[in-house]
mmCIF file of C-alpha atoms in Angstrom:
data_model
loop_
_atom_site.group_PDB
_atom_site.id
_atom_site.type_symbol
_atom_site.label_atom_id
_atom_site.label_comp_id
_atom_site.label_asym_id
_atom_site.label_seq_id
_atom_site.Cartn_x
_atom_site.Cartn_y
_atom_site.Cartn_z
ATOM 1 C CA ASP A 1 -7.090 -10.761 -6.393
ATOM 2 C CA GLU A 2 -5.025 -7.616 -5.882
ATOM 3 C CA MET A 3 -1.774 -9.483 -5.329
ATOM 4 C CA LEU A 4 -2.161 -11.087 -8.754
ATOM 5 C CA LEU A 5 -2.697 -7.615 -10.250
ATOM 6 C CA ILE A 6 0.400 -6.177 -8.540
ATOM 7 C CA TYR A 7 2.403 -9.248 -9.564
ATOM 8 C CA ALA A 8 1.402 -8.645 -13.190
ATOM 9 C CA PHE A 9 2.143 -4.952 -12.862
ATOM 10 C CA ILE A 10 5.623 -5.536 -11.559
ATOM 11 C CA ARG A 11 6.347 -7.988 -14.332
ATOM 12 C CA VAL A 12 5.061 -5.723 -17.096
ATOM 13 C CA THR A 13 6.762 -2.579 -15.820
ATOM 14 C CA ARG A 14 9.950 -4.399 -14.720
ATOM 15 C CA SER A 15 9.692 -2.763 -11.244
ATOM 16 C CA ALA A 16 12.749 -4.300 -9.645
ATOM 17 C CA ARG A 17 12.958 -2.242 -6.434
ATOM 18 C CA VAL A 18 9.962 -2.640 -4.156
ATOM 19 C CA LEU A 19 9.308 -1.125 -0.711
ATOM 20 C CA GLU A 20 6.464 -2.177 1.466
ATOM 21 C CA LEU A 21 5.412 -0.293 4.610
ATOM 22 C CA GLY A 22 3.696 -2.896 6.754
ATOM 23 C CA GLY A 23 4.773 -6.533 6.127
ATOM 24 C CA GLN A 24 2.950 -8.550 8.788
ATOM 25 C CA LEU A 25 3.447 -12.190 7.884
ATOM 26 C CA GLY A 26 5.446 -11.706 4.689
ATOM 27 C CA GLY A 27 2.721 -12.725 2.136
ATOM 28 C CA SER A 28 3.144 -9.547 0.031
ATOM 29 C CA ALA A 29 6.924 -9.871 0.174
ATOM 30 C CA ARG A 30 6.739 -13.426 -1.257
ATOM 31 C CA ASN A 31 4.561 -12.084 -4.071
ATOM 32 C CA PHE A 32 6.971 -9.221 -4.728
ATOM 33 C CA LEU A 33 10.002 -11.526 -4.670
ATOM 34 C CA ALA A 34 8.343 -13.888 -7.214
ATOM 35 C CA ALA A 35 7.394 -10.953 -9.440
ATOM 36 C CA THR A 36 10.901 -9.414 -9.396
ATOM 37 C CA ARG A 37 12.705 -12.732 -9.985
ATOM 38 C CA GLY A 38 15.233 -12.349 -12.745
ATOM 39 C CA LEU A 39 15.074 -8.539 -12.866
ATOM 40 C CA PRO A 40 18.446 -6.786 -12.580
ATOM 41 C CA GLY A 41 18.977 -5.240 -9.087
ATOM 42 C CA ALA A 42 15.802 -6.830 -7.749
ATOM 43 C CA THR A 43 15.391 -5.941 -4.092
ATOM 44 C CA VAL A 44 12.346 -6.070 -1.802
ATOM 45 C CA TYR A 45 12.375 -3.953 1.394
ATOM 46 C CA THR A 46 9.836 -4.565 4.171
ATOM 47 C CA VAL A 47 9.369 -2.142 7.025
ATOM 48 C CA ASP A 48 7.188 -3.138 9.965
ATOM 49 C CA LEU A 49 7.032 -2.588 13.723
ATOM 50 C CA ILE A 50 7.165 -6.363 14.231
ATOM 51 C CA ARG A 51 9.903 -8.602 13.026
ATOM 52 C CA VAL A 52 9.199 -9.985 9.559
ATOM 53 C CA ARG A 53 11.300 -12.981 8.506
ATOM 54 C CA SER A 54 13.371 -12.416 5.457
ATOM 55 C CA GLN A 55 12.113 -14.575 2.556
ATOM 56 C CA ALA A 56 15.256 -14.453 0.317
ATOM 57 C CA ALA A 57 18.747 -13.017 0.027
ATOM 58 C CA ASN A 58 17.340 -9.944 -1.792
ATOM 59 C CA HIS A 59 14.606 -9.376 0.838
ATOM 60 C CA VAL A 60 15.749 -6.669 3.281
ATOM 61 C CA THR A 61 13.546 -6.487 6.428
ATOM 62 C CA LEU A 62 13.593 -3.555 8.824
ATOM 63 C CA LYS A 63 11.992 -3.834 12.199
ATOM 64 C CA GLN A 64 11.216 -0.169 12.810
ATOM 65 C CA ASP A 65 8.598 2.555 12.674
ATOM 66 C CA ALA A 66 8.137 3.737 9.142
ATOM 67 C CA THR A 67 8.882 7.337 10.240
ATOM 68 C CA GLN A 68 12.444 6.216 10.999
ATOM 69 C CA LEU A 69 13.060 5.019 7.404
ATOM 70 C CA THR A 70 16.005 6.738 5.775
ATOM 71 C CA ALA A 71 17.396 6.768 2.196
ATOM 72 C CA ALA A 72 20.312 4.695 3.469
ATOM 73 C CA ASP A 73 17.899 1.999 4.548
ATOM 74 C CA VAL A 74 16.927 1.443 0.876
ATOM 75 C CA HIS A 75 20.630 1.723 -0.257
ATOM 76 C CA ASN A 76 20.098 5.338 -1.474
ATOM 77 C CA LEU A 77 18.595 4.046 -4.737
ATOM 78 C CA PRO A 78 15.251 4.942 -6.333
ATOM 79 C CA ILE A 79 12.256 2.771 -5.582
ATOM 80 C CA ASP A 80 10.070 1.483 -8.377
ATOM 81 C CA LEU A 81 6.958 0.510 -6.437
ATOM 82 C CA VAL A 82 5.867 1.332 -2.942
ATOM 83 C CA LEU A 83 3.087 -0.608 -1.165
ATOM 84 C CA LEU A 84 1.636 1.546 1.586
ATOM 85 C CA ASP A 85 0.081 -0.804 4.091
ATOM 86 C CA CYS A 86 1.078 0.455 7.532
ATOM 87 C CA HIS A 87 -2.406 1.777 8.383
ATOM 88 C CA HIS A 88 -1.019 4.971 9.879
ATOM 89 C CA TYR A 89 -1.646 8.254 8.076
ATOM 90 C CA ASN A 90 1.191 10.406 9.513
ATOM 91 C CA ALA A 91 3.809 7.587 9.153
ATOM 92 C CA THR A 92 2.778 7.006 5.548
ATOM 93 C CA ILE A 93 2.876 10.647 4.464
ATOM 94 C CA HIS A 94 6.096 11.329 6.459
ATOM 95 C CA THR A 95 7.878 8.365 4.786
ATOM 96 C CA LEU A 96 6.690 9.414 1.324
ATOM 97 C CA ARG A 97 7.988 12.959 1.927
ATOM 98 C CA VAL A 98 11.425 11.743 3.199
ATOM 99 C CA LEU A 99 11.875 9.451 0.223
ATOM 100 C CA ARG A 100 10.572 12.001 -2.300
ATOM 101 C CA SER A 101 12.897 14.728 -1.004
ATOM 102 C CA ALA A 102 15.829 12.260 -1.238
ATOM 103 C CA GLY A 103 14.883 11.633 -4.908
ATOM 104 C CA LEU A 104 14.068 8.026 -4.197
ATOM 105 C CA ILE A 105 10.404 8.379 -5.117
ATOM 106 C CA ARG A 106 10.207 9.815 -8.605
ATOM 107 C CA ALA A 107 7.508 10.698 -11.017
ATOM 108 C CA ASN A 108 7.547 7.158 -12.441
ATOM 109 C CA THR A 109 7.411 5.433 -8.971
ATOM 110 C CA THR A 110 4.193 3.530 -8.491
ATOM 111 C CA LEU A 111 2.473 4.052 -5.115
ATOM 112 C CA ALA A 112 0.168 1.077 -4.347
ATOM 113 C CA LEU A 113 -2.377 0.806 -1.559
ATOM 114 C CA HIS A 114 -4.966 -1.749 -0.685
ATOM 115 C CA ASP A 115 -7.670 -2.026 1.951
ATOM 116 C CA THR A 116 -9.453 0.922 0.405
ATOM 117 C CA GLY A 117 -12.624 -0.823 -0.695
ATOM 118 C CA LEU A 118 -15.966 -1.309 0.954
ATOM 119 C CA HIS A 119 -16.963 -4.083 3.328
ATOM 120 C CA GLN A 120 -20.493 -5.024 4.423
ATOM 121 C CA VAL A 121 -21.033 -4.120 8.015
ATOM 122 C CA SER A 122 -23.073 -7.271 8.587
ATOM 123 C CA ARG A 123 -20.160 -9.493 7.492
ATOM 124 C CA ASP A 124 -17.572 -7.600 9.500
ATOM 125 C CA PRO A 125 -19.032 -6.903 12.961
ATOM 126 C CA ALA A 126 -15.739 -5.296 14.158
ATOM 127 C CA HIS A 127 -16.626 -2.299 12.038
ATOM 128 C CA LYS A 128 -19.827 -1.717 14.132
ATOM 129 C CA ARG A 129 -17.670 -0.943 17.124
ATOM 130 C CA ARG A 130 -15.219 1.401 15.403
ATOM 131 C CA PRO A 131 -16.121 5.082 15.428
ATOM 132 C CA ASP A 132 -13.497 6.024 12.843
ATOM 133 C CA VAL A 133 -14.908 4.111 9.888
ATOM 134 C CA LEU A 134 -16.447 5.939 6.962
ATOM 135 C CA ARG A 135 -19.930 4.758 6.214
ATOM 136 C CA ALA A 136 -19.715 5.116 2.475
ATOM 137 C CA GLN A 137 -23.126 3.556 1.630
ATOM 138 C CA PRO A 138 -25.890 2.233 3.785
ATOM 139 C CA GLY A 139 -24.616 -1.084 5.195
ATOM 140 C CA PHE A 140 -21.104 -0.566 3.979
ATOM 141 C CA VAL A 141 -17.890 0.905 5.390
ATOM 142 C CA VAL A 142 -14.482 1.718 4.026
ATOM 143 C CA HIS A 143 -12.255 -1.146 5.165
ATOM 144 C CA GLU A 144 -9.239 0.967 6.098
ATOM 145 C CA LEU A 145 -10.083 4.597 6.290
ATOM 146 C CA VAL A 146 -6.455 5.645 6.669
ATOM 147 C CA GLU A 147 -5.488 4.122 3.303
ATOM 148 C CA ARG A 148 -8.505 5.746 1.648
ATOM 149 C CA LEU A 149 -7.468 9.115 3.010
ATOM 150 C CA VAL A 150 -3.903 8.667 1.759
ATOM 151 C CA VAL A 151 -5.207 7.930 -1.780
ATOM 152 C CA GLU A 152 -7.426 11.055 -1.701
ATOM 153 C CA ASP A 153 -4.591 13.288 -0.475
ATOM 154 C CA LEU A 154 -2.169 11.965 -3.108
ATOM 155 C CA ARG A 155 -4.779 12.716 -5.774
ATOM 156 C CA THR A 156 -5.567 16.153 -4.512
ATOM 157 C CA VAL A 157 -2.563 17.706 -2.823
ATOM 158 C CA GLY A 158 0.290 15.313 -3.588
ATOM 159 C CA ILE A 159 3.074 14.090 -1.342
ATOM 160 C CA ASP A 160 4.264 17.547 -0.255
ATOM 161 C CA GLY A 161 0.737 18.822 0.420
ATOM 162 C CA SER A 162 1.085 21.847 -2.001
ATOM 163 C CA GLY A 163 -1.150 20.555 -4.765
ATOM 164 C CA ARG A 164 1.623 21.196 -7.359
ATOM 165 C CA GLU A 165 2.308 17.519 -7.780
ATOM 166 C CA ARG A 166 -0.747 15.266 -7.842
ATOM 167 C CA TRP A 167 -0.701 11.486 -8.329
ATOM 168 C CA ALA A 168 -3.164 9.623 -10.450
ATOM 169 C CA ALA A 169 -5.187 6.841 -8.883
ATOM 170 C CA ILE A 170 -6.218 3.520 -10.408
ATOM 171 C CA HIS A 171 -8.806 1.767 -8.259
ATOM 172 C CA ALA A 172 -8.973 -2.013 -8.178
ATOM 173 C CA HIS A 173 -11.993 -1.888 -5.774
ATOM 174 C CA ARG A 174 -15.603 -0.961 -6.410
ATOM 175 C CA ASP A 175 -17.575 1.635 -4.589
ATOM 176 C CA VAL A 176 -20.806 0.863 -6.353
ATOM 177 C CA VAL A 177 -22.004 -2.334 -4.667
ATOM 178 C CA ALA A 178 -24.120 -4.742 -6.627
ATOM 179 C CA GLU A 179 -27.461 -5.760 -5.234
ATOM 180 C CA GLY A 180 -27.422 -9.076 -3.403
ATOM 181 C CA ASP A 181 -24.451 -11.392 -3.335
ATOM 182 C CA VAL A 182 -24.067 -11.823 -7.114
ATOM 183 C CA LEU A 183 -20.844 -9.953 -7.417
ATOM 184 C CA GLN A 184 -18.045 -10.967 -5.060
ATOM 185 C CA PHE A 185 -14.858 -8.934 -4.849
ATOM 186 C CA ARG A 186 -11.867 -8.549 -2.587
ATOM 187 C CA HIS A 187 -10.389 -5.380 -1.294
#
């Protein structure tokens, strides 16, 4: 499960300051709060268009569009890990650029995304009705095309779009799909 992987990553790297764009019901925030427990200066920030209930004293929730996020919203301090989960390309890139130009996203900041893996069309009929999905392999679609495009752009042109600063990608999903239902995996 990807949340277990991110939990372990936060513990190993001691990433105390976490920002998530897109918080929905607060499940990721609970995971981040548990992972950062005991780390000096641990703070989890959640930005979402809907109100997300704060899970702890060190969980700052912001009900706003990600494009409205400012350095002051994250207390003008560098962020150790950013989970990009707002499913909107322009908002994601804009926010990364604002935080990078303010010096809050640094070379050692981890940018995490999920929902970039493949789903079987037959198991997710909603994808049949969506014209924007990428049909990566026969019978399979990219679950969230926006997140996949963000990953590709970070790898190839970086946050500023110049290509001078590219980010490495570690994929926790598989694009090569096993025959049959032998191998089960989550996005």
